[in-house]
Each structure stands twice: as C-alpha cells, then as structure tokens.
Amino acid sequence: NQDLWIGTTTGAIRMLENGWHYFGADLWLPANHVYDIAVGQNMVAMATSGGVGIIRYEPYTLAKKAAYFERHLEAFGHKRLGFIHSLYKSPETGEWIREVSDNDGGHTAPYLAAMCYKYAVTGDENAYREAVNALKAMVWLEQITLKRGFFARAIWSVSGDLDKKAQQGSGGLPAKWYPSKDGKWYWKGDTSSDEVDAHFYAVSLFYDLAGPGEEKELARQHLIRIADHIISNGWVLRDMDGQPTRWGRWDPEYLQRPYGFVARGLNGMQAQTYVLTAMALSSDKKYQQAFGQLLKWGYQNYTVRQKITFPPEDIAPWDDNLANFCYYTLFRYSRDKAQYPIYLRSLERTYALKRLEHLPWYNFTYGAITGNDCE
C-alpha cells in the first residue's frame, strides 16, 4: 500500500499516511534488533537477532480471536488441574515448564470469567465445562488450607510439577509454603488483595451467568466464606501464623496510617465490593451491618479518587486491573442509592485516564456499566 517499513535496533515501525504502528519484542517480534524486512501481500517477514518474525494482516471477529487463544491454551499446555499457567523455558534443559506462580487464582480468574461470558452468550456446553473446571480449581485454593475463608495463592505438587517452589514472597519477604494434610501438595500463603479481587469478580460471574447447577451453590458458599473470614478477622486476611498477610488488609488502622495510606482508595473500594457481594448472595443481616461500618469509617469517600495519579512512584498499573475487577462486581450488586453516584464518579474519573490506553477490557466494563460510548 506504498507505506514505509523501518527496521531499528529497538523494533520495527510501519509509517502510514496518517499514523504509525510500532512492533516490539515479546508481543510482536522474537527480538528487538531488526536487520531486514520483506513485505508480501497482507504479511511482513522481519529478520531479527532472535529469528524471523512474521506479522499477518487478517480480519478477525471477536469469536475468531478468542478461538485462536483457546487453541493455544490447549495446544501449548497452559492448563493444569483447572488452573491457567504461564510457561517458561528451562535454561538447563530447554523444556517448557508450567510456572506455579505467586497468583494462580488471579491468572485463572480471567479465563473463568471468559467461559462464563461465552456460555451466557452462546450456550456452549464445553464453555460451561471449562468454567466449572476453573471454578473448582479456585475453590480448591480455599479448601486445601483447612482454614475457613483463607485461600492459597498457588498449589504445588510434590511429585508432578517440574517448576520449583518460589522462594520469594510479598514485598521481598520469604515465601510461605505449607504442606497439605495428605502430604501430596504444598500451598502458598501470604495471600493478597489481588487474589481476593479476582475470586470475587470471576466466581460471582459464575454464580450470575453459568446456570442453576450444584456448582452455583459451590460458588456462593466460596465467596461467603471469604467475606466471613475478612470481616470476622478485623478486616484482614489472617495467615496460618495468625498474623495479617502483607497485602491483605482493609482495616482503618492500616489504611489511615502512612504505611497503607496510599492504598486507602482502592482497598476501601475492595472492602465495599466484598461486602456488597455477600449481601447479594446472603440474607444474613451481618453483611448489612458490616457495610454500615465501612461507611462510618468513610471508605466511600476515598473511592472517588481510588486511581492514583501522583506521585509517579506510587502509580501501579496492576492496581488498575484490581479496580476493574471491583467496578463491574460493585455495580452489579450495589443497591444503595446514596453510594451509587459516588461509585459512578469514581468510574468516570478512572476511565477518563484509562481510556487513553485503548485496552478493550476497561472499555467493555465502562460501556457495560454506563451504556455510554466506550470506543
């Protein structure tokens, strides 16, 4: 199309008449240093320092794109025991290994959510089976600890996993691994708010979308147990040693002091999300009382400005993911007319900033909640 392709030592550039496309390593190319480029019909081949990368221009529907990734999850071996794992190549053997990560529930949650959405739209029974498998994996994270409502980050097999147990925990602290009762597994503790957000987002979607089977009650009980643990333990996740985990805190002592002050907007919204979900899934009045306690502490007032914009060193992109987990859950279950405008103001402020990044997940969430244009 008479456009210009440029190879550089830091990726490739396509110069259009009215714009630019940039292609960097890992997402698009085997390596950043581009030595040569050959242009064909609807495709480009690039010789890089890491091998030849090929970019094809092909029309995709959303369903076709989803099928592409689903095939790769199966073919490459990303699935294990209902979980979704990253892969890495062993420097010693060259073998591809599933990573037992710091956040297996968090990695599995988007897949569980996707299968719930797919089943709700298409009625595809295979999507339902996949959703059930992922749900049971996430429930297992709580069951293996034998501590009601406290769930693991990951589960490692004594005999079957090639990956080594991670040695580092949250904030540079040592990892906390505990043996299962039968001795066949180890599970990783020091669970954080990241995992709680993921569980409430994906498991509540299963409850809402995936049908009336016995797994629906399994999903409900799972979230109720987690909410009960947090509330009854003074708004913290309490590890096996009886101490709060490094990042699992929503108590005012933490959020209103310098150590946790920067997290008060997001964590305050998280706490409201958990309790509102529990209120929607149970008629027990203790959740209404718990929500009232959060309002007395003023957590709703922190919610509007939950997205940090300054100083730069406090901005964490993954916090935007956690907030997005919460937003869609919060708006599905919020029935409080006084708080709803506050949540809406928070979403509008956050989306005004995230909109610039053109990330579909944030756009879909904003459009689904508001009905407004989401590009």
CSV table of C-alpha atoms in Angstrom, one decimal:
chain,number,residue,atom,x,y,z
A,1,ASN,CA,0.0,0.0,0.0
A,2,GLN,CA,3.0,2.3,-0.5
A,3,ASP,CA,3.6,2.6,3.2
A,4,LEU,CA,7.1,2.6,4.7
A,5,TRP,CA,8.6,-0.1,6.9
A,6,ILE,CA,11.5,0.8,9.1
A,7,GLY,CA,13.8,-1.6,11.0
A,8,THR,CA,15.6,-0.4,14.0
A,9,THR,CA,17.6,-1.8,16.9
A,10,THR,CA,14.5,-1.4,19.1
A,11,GLY,CA,11.8,-2.9,17.0
A,12,ALA,CA,10.0,-2.2,13.7
A,13,ILE,CA,7.9,0.8,12.6
A,14,ARG,CA,5.2,1.0,9.9
A,15,MET,CA,4.7,4.6,8.7
A,16,LEU,CA,1.2,5.2,7.3
A,17,GLU,CA,-0.1,8.3,5.6
A,18,ASN,CA,-1.8,9.4,8.8
A,19,GLY,CA,-0.3,7.4,11.6
A,20,TRP,CA,2.3,4.9,12.9
A,21,HIS,CA,2.4,1.3,14.0
A,22,TYR,CA,5.1,0.1,16.3
A,23,PHE,CA,6.1,-3.6,16.7
A,24,GLY,CA,8.4,-4.6,19.6
A,25,ALA,CA,9.9,-7.8,21.0
A,26,ASP,CA,7.9,-10.3,23.0
A,27,LEU,CA,4.5,-9.0,21.8
A,28,TRP,CA,5.3,-8.9,18.1
A,29,LEU,CA,8.9,-10.0,17.3
A,30,PRO,CA,11.3,-12.6,18.5
A,31,ALA,CA,13.8,-9.9,19.4
A,32,ASN,CA,14.1,-6.1,19.1
A,33,HIS,CA,17.0,-5.8,16.7
A,34,VAL,CA,15.6,-5.8,13.1
A,35,TYR,CA,18.1,-6.5,10.4
A,36,ASP,CA,15.9,-6.8,7.3
A,37,ILE,CA,12.3,-6.7,6.3
A,38,ALA,CA,10.4,-8.4,3.4
A,39,VAL,CA,6.9,-7.2,2.6
A,40,GLY,CA,4.4,-9.6,0.9
A,41,GLN,CA,0.6,-9.4,0.4
A,42,ASN,CA,-1.0,-8.8,3.7
A,43,MET,CA,2.1,-10.0,5.6
A,44,VAL,CA,5.6,-8.9,6.6
A,45,ALA,CA,8.6,-11.0,7.5
A,46,MET,CA,11.3,-9.5,9.7
A,47,ALA,CA,14.8,-10.9,10.3
A,48,THR,CA,15.7,-10.2,13.9
A,49,SER,CA,18.5,-11.1,16.2
A,50,GLY,CA,16.2,-13.7,17.7
A,51,GLY,CA,14.9,-15.3,14.5
A,52,VAL,CA,12.4,-14.4,11.8
A,53,GLY,CA,9.1,-12.8,12.9
A,54,ILE,CA,6.0,-12.8,10.7
A,55,ILE,CA,3.2,-10.4,11.0
A,56,ARG,CA,0.0,-11.2,9.1
A,57,TYR,CA,-2.9,-8.8,8.4
A,58,GLU,CA,-6.0,-10.8,8.7
A,59,PRO,CA,-9.6,-9.9,9.5
A,60,TYR,CA,-10.8,-11.2,12.9
A,61,THR,CA,-14.1,-11.3,14.7
A,62,LEU,CA,-14.0,-11.3,18.4
A,63,ALA,CA,-15.1,-15.0,18.4
A,64,LYS,CA,-12.3,-15.9,16.0
A,65,LYS,CA,-9.8,-14.1,18.1
A,66,ALA,CA,-11.0,-15.9,21.2
A,67,ALA,CA,-10.8,-19.3,19.4
A,68,TYR,CA,-7.2,-18.5,18.4
A,69,PHE,CA,-6.1,-18.1,22.1
A,70,GLU,CA,-8.3,-21.0,23.3
A,71,ARG,CA,-6.5,-23.3,20.9
A,72,HIS,CA,-3.1,-22.2,22.1
A,73,LEU,CA,-4.1,-22.7,25.8
A,74,GLU,CA,-4.8,-26.3,24.9
A,75,ALA,CA,-2.0,-27.0,22.4
A,76,PHE,CA,0.8,-25.4,24.4
A,77,GLY,CA,-0.2,-26.9,27.8
A,78,HIS,CA,-1.1,-23.8,29.8
A,79,LYS,CA,-3.9,-25.7,31.6
A,80,ARG,CA,-3.2,-27.7,34.8
A,81,LEU,CA,-5.7,-29.1,37.3
A,82,GLY,CA,-8.2,-26.4,36.2
A,83,PHE,CA,-5.7,-23.6,36.6
A,84,ILE,CA,-4.2,-21.4,33.8
A,85,HIS,CA,-0.4,-21.1,33.9
A,86,SER,CA,2.3,-19.1,32.2
A,87,LEU,CA,5.1,-21.2,30.6
A,88,TYR,CA,8.8,-20.6,30.7
A,89,LYS,CA,11.7,-22.4,29.0
A,90,SER,CA,14.1,-24.1,31.4
A,91,PRO,CA,17.6,-22.7,30.9
A,92,GLU,CA,19.1,-26.1,31.9
A,93,THR,CA,17.0,-28.5,29.8
A,94,GLY,CA,15.3,-26.2,27.2
A,95,GLU,CA,12.0,-27.8,28.2
A,96,TRP,CA,8.8,-25.7,28.6
A,97,ILE,CA,7.6,-25.7,32.1
A,98,ARG,CA,4.3,-24.5,33.7
A,99,GLU,CA,5.0,-21.8,36.3
A,100,VAL,CA,3.3,-22.4,39.6
A,101,SER,CA,3.0,-18.7,40.2
A,102,ASP,CA,2.5,-16.2,43.0
A,103,ASN,CA,-1.0,-15.7,41.7
A,104,ASP,CA,-2.6,-18.8,40.2
A,105,GLY,CA,-6.1,-17.8,41.2
A,106,GLY,CA,-5.6,-14.4,39.7
A,107,HIS,CA,-4.3,-15.9,36.4
A,108,THR,CA,-7.2,-18.4,36.3
A,109,ALA,CA,-10.0,-15.8,37.1
A,110,PRO,CA,-10.0,-14.1,33.7
A,111,TYR,CA,-10.4,-17.5,32.0
A,112,LEU,CA,-13.2,-18.4,34.3
A,113,ALA,CA,-14.9,-15.1,33.6
A,114,ALA,CA,-14.4,-15.6,29.8
A,115,MET,CA,-16.0,-19.0,29.9
A,116,CYS,CA,-18.9,-17.6,31.9
A,117,TYR,CA,-19.5,-14.9,29.4
A,118,LYS,CA,-19.1,-17.3,26.5
A,119,TYR,CA,-21.6,-19.7,28.0
A,120,ALA,CA,-24.1,-16.9,28.7
A,121,VAL,CA,-23.9,-15.7,25.1
A,122,THR,CA,-23.7,-18.9,23.2
A,123,GLY,CA,-25.0,-21.7,25.4
A,124,ASP,CA,-21.8,-23.7,24.5
A,125,GLU,CA,-21.8,-26.7,26.9
A,126,ASN,CA,-18.0,-27.0,26.5
A,127,ALA,CA,-17.6,-23.4,27.8
A,128,TYR,CA,-19.7,-24.4,30.8
A,129,ARG,CA,-17.5,-27.4,31.5
A,130,GLU,CA,-14.4,-25.3,31.2
A,131,ALA,CA,-16.0,-22.7,33.6
A,132,VAL,CA,-16.8,-25.5,36.1
A,133,ASN,CA,-13.2,-26.8,36.0
A,134,ALA,CA,-11.8,-23.4,36.6
A,135,LEU,CA,-14.3,-22.7,39.4
A,136,LYS,CA,-13.4,-25.9,41.2
A,137,ALA,CA,-9.7,-25.1,40.9
A,138,MET,CA,-10.3,-21.7,42.6
A,139,VAL,CA,-12.5,-23.3,45.3
A,140,TRP,CA,-9.7,-25.8,45.9
A,141,LEU,CA,-7.4,-22.9,46.8
A,142,GLU,CA,-9.6,-22.4,49.8
A,143,GLN,CA,-10.3,-26.0,50.7
A,144,ILE,CA,-6.7,-27.0,50.8
A,145,THR,CA,-5.8,-24.6,53.6
A,146,LEU,CA,-8.3,-26.1,56.0
A,147,LYS,CA,-8.8,-22.6,57.4
A,148,ARG,CA,-12.3,-21.3,56.6
A,149,GLY,CA,-12.3,-18.4,54.1
A,150,PHE,CA,-8.5,-18.2,53.8
A,151,PHE,CA,-7.3,-19.4,50.5
A,152,ALA,CA,-3.9,-20.1,48.9
A,153,ARG,CA,-2.1,-18.2,46.2
A,154,ALA,CA,-1.0,-21.4,44.4
A,155,ILE,CA,-0.8,-25.2,44.8
A,156,TRP,CA,2.4,-27.2,44.1
A,157,SER,CA,2.6,-31.0,43.6
A,158,VAL,CA,5.2,-32.9,45.4
A,159,SER,CA,5.5,-35.5,42.7
A,160,GLY,CA,4.1,-33.9,39.5
A,161,ASP,CA,5.3,-30.3,39.0
A,162,LEU,CA,8.6,-29.5,37.2
A,163,ASP,CA,8.5,-25.9,38.4
A,164,LYS,CA,10.3,-25.2,41.7
A,165,LYS,CA,8.5,-23.7,44.7
A,166,ALA,CA,9.0,-19.9,44.6
A,167,GLN,CA,11.3,-18.7,47.3
A,168,GLN,CA,10.2,-15.0,47.4
A,169,GLY,CA,7.0,-13.7,48.9
A,170,SER,CA,5.3,-10.4,49.0
A,171,GLY,CA,7.4,-7.2,49.4
A,172,GLY,CA,10.6,-9.2,49.3
A,173,LEU,CA,9.7,-11.3,52.3
A,174,PRO,CA,10.4,-15.1,52.3
A,175,ALA,CA,7.7,-17.3,50.6
A,176,LYS,CA,5.3,-19.1,52.9
A,177,TRP,CA,4.7,-22.7,51.7
A,178,TYR,CA,2.6,-25.1,53.8
A,179,PRO,CA,2.1,-28.9,53.3
A,180,SER,CA,-1.3,-30.3,52.7
A,181,LYS,CA,-2.7,-32.7,55.2
A,182,ASP,CA,-2.1,-35.7,53.0
A,183,GLY,CA,1.5,-34.6,52.2
A,184,LYS,CA,0.9,-34.7,48.4
A,185,TRP,CA,0.8,-30.9,47.9
A,186,TYR,CA,2.3,-27.6,49.1
A,187,TRP,CA,0.3,-24.4,49.0
A,188,LYS,CA,1.5,-20.8,49.1
A,189,GLY,CA,0.2,-18.5,51.7
A,190,ASP,CA,0.6,-14.7,52.4
A,191,THR,CA,-2.5,-14.3,50.1
A,192,SER,CA,-3.1,-10.7,49.0
A,193,SER,CA,-5.9,-8.4,47.9
A,194,ASP,CA,-5.1,-9.2,44.3
A,195,GLU,CA,-6.4,-12.7,44.6
A,196,VAL,CA,-9.4,-11.7,46.6
A,197,ASP,CA,-10.5,-9.3,43.9
A,198,ALA,CA,-10.0,-12.0,41.2
A,199,HIS,CA,-12.1,-14.5,43.2
A,200,PHE,CA,-14.9,-12.1,43.8
A,201,TYR,CA,-15.0,-11.0,40.2
A,202,ALA,CA,-14.8,-14.4,38.4
A,203,VAL,CA,-16.7,-16.6,40.9
A,204,SER,CA,-19.6,-14.1,41.2
A,205,LEU,CA,-19.8,-14.1,37.4
A,206,PHE,CA,-20.1,-17.9,37.5
A,207,TYR,CA,-22.9,-17.5,40.1
A,208,ASP,CA,-24.7,-15.0,37.9
A,209,LEU,CA,-24.2,-16.4,34.5
A,210,ALA,CA,-23.4,-20.1,34.5
A,211,GLY,CA,-26.7,-21.7,35.2
A,212,PRO,CA,-28.6,-23.4,38.1
A,213,GLY,CA,-26.4,-26.5,38.7
A,214,GLU,CA,-25.0,-27.5,42.1
A,215,GLU,CA,-21.8,-25.6,41.2
A,216,LYS,CA,-23.8,-22.4,41.6
A,217,GLU,CA,-24.2,-23.1,45.3
A,218,LEU,CA,-20.5,-24.0,45.5
A,219,ALA,CA,-19.6,-20.6,44.1
A,220,ARG,CA,-21.9,-18.8,46.5
A,221,GLN,CA,-20.5,-20.6,49.5
A,222,HIS,CA,-17.0,-19.9,48.4
A,223,LEU,CA,-17.5,-16.1,48.4
A,224,ILE,CA,-19.4,-16.1,51.6
A,225,ARG,CA,-16.6,-18.0,53.4
A,226,ILE,CA,-14.0,-15.5,52.2
A,227,ALA,CA,-16.2,-12.5,53.2
A,228,ASP,CA,-16.8,-14.0,56.6
A,229,HIS,CA,-13.0,-14.6,57.1
A,230,ILE,CA,-12.2,-11.0,56.3
A,231,ILE,CA,-15.0,-9.5,58.4
A,232,SER,CA,-14.5,-11.7,61.5
A,233,ASN,CA,-10.7,-11.2,61.5
A,234,GLY,CA,-10.9,-7.4,61.8
A,235,TRP,CA,-10.9,-6.7,58.0
A,236,VAL,CA,-7.7,-8.6,57.3
A,237,LEU,CA,-6.6,-11.9,55.7
A,238,ARG,CA,-5.1,-13.8,58.6
A,239,ASP,CA,-2.4,-16.3,57.7
A,240,MET,CA,-1.7,-19.6,59.4
A,241,ASP,CA,0.6,-17.8,61.9
A,242,GLY,CA,-2.3,-15.7,63.0
A,243,GLN,CA,-0.8,-12.5,61.5
A,244,PRO,CA,-2.3,-10.4,58.7
A,245,THR,CA,-0.8,-11.1,55.3
A,246,ARG,CA,1.4,-8.4,53.7
A,247,TRP,CA,-1.2,-7.0,51.3
A,248,GLY,CA,-4.4,-8.5,52.7
A,249,ARG,CA,-5.6,-5.5,54.8
A,250,TRP,CA,-8.7,-3.3,54.7
A,251,ASP,CA,-8.7,-2.2,58.4
A,252,PRO,CA,-8.7,1.5,59.2
A,253,GLU,CA,-5.6,1.2,61.3
A,254,TYR,CA,-3.7,0.2,58.1
A,255,LEU,CA,-5.4,2.5,55.6
A,256,GLN,CA,-5.3,5.7,57.6
A,257,ARG,CA,-1.7,5.4,58.6
A,258,PRO,CA,1.4,6.2,56.4
A,259,TYR,CA,2.2,2.5,55.7
A,260,GLY,CA,-1.1,1.9,54.0
A,261,PHE,CA,-2.4,5.4,53.3
A,262,VAL,CA,-1.7,5.2,49.5
A,263,ALA,CA,-3.9,2.1,49.2
A,264,ARG,CA,-6.9,3.5,51.0
A,265,GLY,CA,-8.9,4.4,47.9
A,266,LEU,CA,-8.5,1.1,46.2
A,267,ASN,CA,-8.6,-1.1,49.3
A,268,GLY,CA,-11.6,0.9,50.6
A,269,MET,CA,-13.5,0.1,47.3
A,270,GLN,CA,-12.4,-3.5,47.6
A,271,ALA,CA,-13.9,-3.9,51.0
A,272,GLN,CA,-17.2,-2.4,49.9
A,273,THR,CA,-17.2,-4.8,46.9
A,274,TYR,CA,-16.7,-7.9,49.1
A,275,VAL,CA,-19.5,-6.9,51.5
A,276,LEU,CA,-22.0,-5.9,48.8
A,277,THR,CA,-21.4,-9.2,47.1
A,278,ALA,CA,-22.0,-11.1,50.3
A,279,MET,CA,-25.2,-9.0,50.8
A,280,ALA,CA,-26.4,-10.1,47.3
A,281,LEU,CA,-25.7,-13.7,48.0
A,282,SER,CA,-27.0,-14.0,51.5
A,283,SER,CA,-29.8,-12.5,53.6
A,284,ASP,CA,-27.8,-12.5,56.7
A,285,LYS,CA,-28.0,-9.0,58.3
A,286,LYS,CA,-24.4,-9.1,59.5
A,287,TYR,CA,-23.3,-8.1,56.0
A,288,GLN,CA,-25.5,-5.0,56.0
A,289,GLN,CA,-24.0,-4.2,59.4
A,290,ALA,CA,-20.5,-4.7,58.0
A,291,PHE,CA,-21.3,-2.3,55.1
A,292,GLY,CA,-22.6,0.3,57.5
A,293,GLN,CA,-19.3,0.0,59.4
A,294,LEU,CA,-17.3,0.7,56.2
A,295,LEU,CA,-19.5,3.8,55.6
A,296,LYS,CA,-18.9,5.0,59.2
A,297,TRP,CA,-15.2,4.8,58.6
A,298,GLY,CA,-15.7,6.9,55.4
A,299,TYR,CA,-14.4,4.3,52.9
A,300,GLN,CA,-16.9,5.6,50.3
A,301,ASN,CA,-15.2,9.0,50.4
A,302,TYR,CA,-11.9,7.5,49.3
A,303,THR,CA,-13.5,5.6,46.4
A,304,VAL,CA,-13.9,8.5,44.0
A,305,ARG,CA,-10.1,9.1,43.8
A,306,GLN,CA,-9.1,5.5,44.1
A,307,LYS,CA,-6.9,5.7,41.0
A,308,ILE,CA,-3.6,7.3,42.0
A,309,THR,CA,-2.2,9.9,39.6
A,310,PHE,CA,0.6,11.4,41.7
A,311,PRO,CA,3.3,11.0,42.7
A,312,PRO,CA,4.6,8.8,39.8
A,313,GLU,CA,6.4,6.3,42.0
A,314,ASP,CA,3.0,5.3,43.6
A,315,ILE,CA,1.3,4.6,40.3
A,316,ALA,CA,1.0,0.8,39.8
A,317,PRO,CA,-0.7,-0.4,36.5
A,318,TRP,CA,-1.8,-3.6,38.1
A,319,ASP,CA,-3.9,-1.6,40.6
A,320,ASP,CA,-6.0,-0.6,37.6
A,321,ASN,CA,-6.7,-4.3,36.9
A,322,LEU,CA,-7.8,-4.8,40.5
A,323,ALA,CA,-10.0,-1.8,40.4
A,324,ASN,CA,-11.6,-3.1,37.2
A,325,PHE,CA,-12.3,-6.4,38.9
A,326,CYS,CA,-14.1,-4.4,41.6
A,327,TYR,CA,-16.0,-2.0,39.4
A,328,TYR,CA,-18.1,-4.5,37.5
A,329,THR,CA,-18.8,-6.5,40.6
A,330,LEU,CA,-19.6,-3.4,42.7
A,331,PHE,CA,-22.1,-2.1,40.1
A,332,ARG,CA,-23.8,-5.4,39.7
A,333,TYR,CA,-24.6,-5.7,43.4
A,334,SER,CA,-24.9,-2.1,44.6
A,335,ARG,CA,-28.4,-1.2,45.7
A,336,ASP,CA,-27.6,1.8,47.8
A,337,LYS,CA,-28.9,4.9,46.1
A,338,ALA,CA,-26.7,7.2,48.2
A,339,GLN,CA,-23.5,5.4,47.3
A,340,TYR,CA,-24.2,4.7,43.6
A,341,PRO,CA,-23.4,8.2,42.4
A,342,ILE,CA,-20.1,8.0,44.3
A,343,TYR,CA,-19.2,4.8,42.6
A,344,LEU,CA,-20.2,6.3,39.2
A,345,ARG,CA,-18.0,9.3,39.8
A,346,SER,CA,-15.1,7.0,40.6
A,347,LEU,CA,-15.6,5.0,37.4
A,348,GLU,CA,-15.9,8.1,35.3
A,349,ARG,CA,-12.7,9.6,36.7
A,350,THR,CA,-10.8,6.3,36.3
A,351,TYR,CA,-12.0,5.7,32.8
A,352,ALA,CA,-11.1,9.3,31.7
A,353,LEU,CA,-7.5,8.3,32.4
A,354,LYS,CA,-7.6,4.6,31.2
A,355,ARG,CA,-9.4,5.5,28.0
A,356,LEU,CA,-6.1,6.8,26.6
A,357,GLU,CA,-4.6,3.3,26.6
A,358,HIS,CA,-7.3,1.7,24.4
A,359,LEU,CA,-7.5,-1.5,26.4
A,360,PRO,CA,-10.7,-3.4,25.4
A,361,TRP,CA,-11.4,-4.9,28.9
A,362,TYR,CA,-11.6,-1.4,30.5
A,363,ASN,CA,-13.7,-0.1,27.6
A,364,PHE,CA,-16.1,-3.1,27.8
A,365,THR,CA,-16.5,-2.7,31.5
A,366,TYR,CA,-17.2,1.0,31.3
A,367,GLY,CA,-19.7,0.5,28.4
A,368,ALA,CA,-21.5,-2.3,30.2
A,369,ILE,CA,-21.9,-0.3,33.4
A,370,THR,CA,-22.8,3.1,32.0
A,371,GLY,CA,-24.3,2.5,28.5
A,372,ASN,CA,-22.0,5.3,27.3
A,373,ASP,CA,-19.8,5.3,24.3
A,374,CYS,CA,-16.7,3.2,25.0
A,375,GLU,CA,-15.0,3.4,21.6
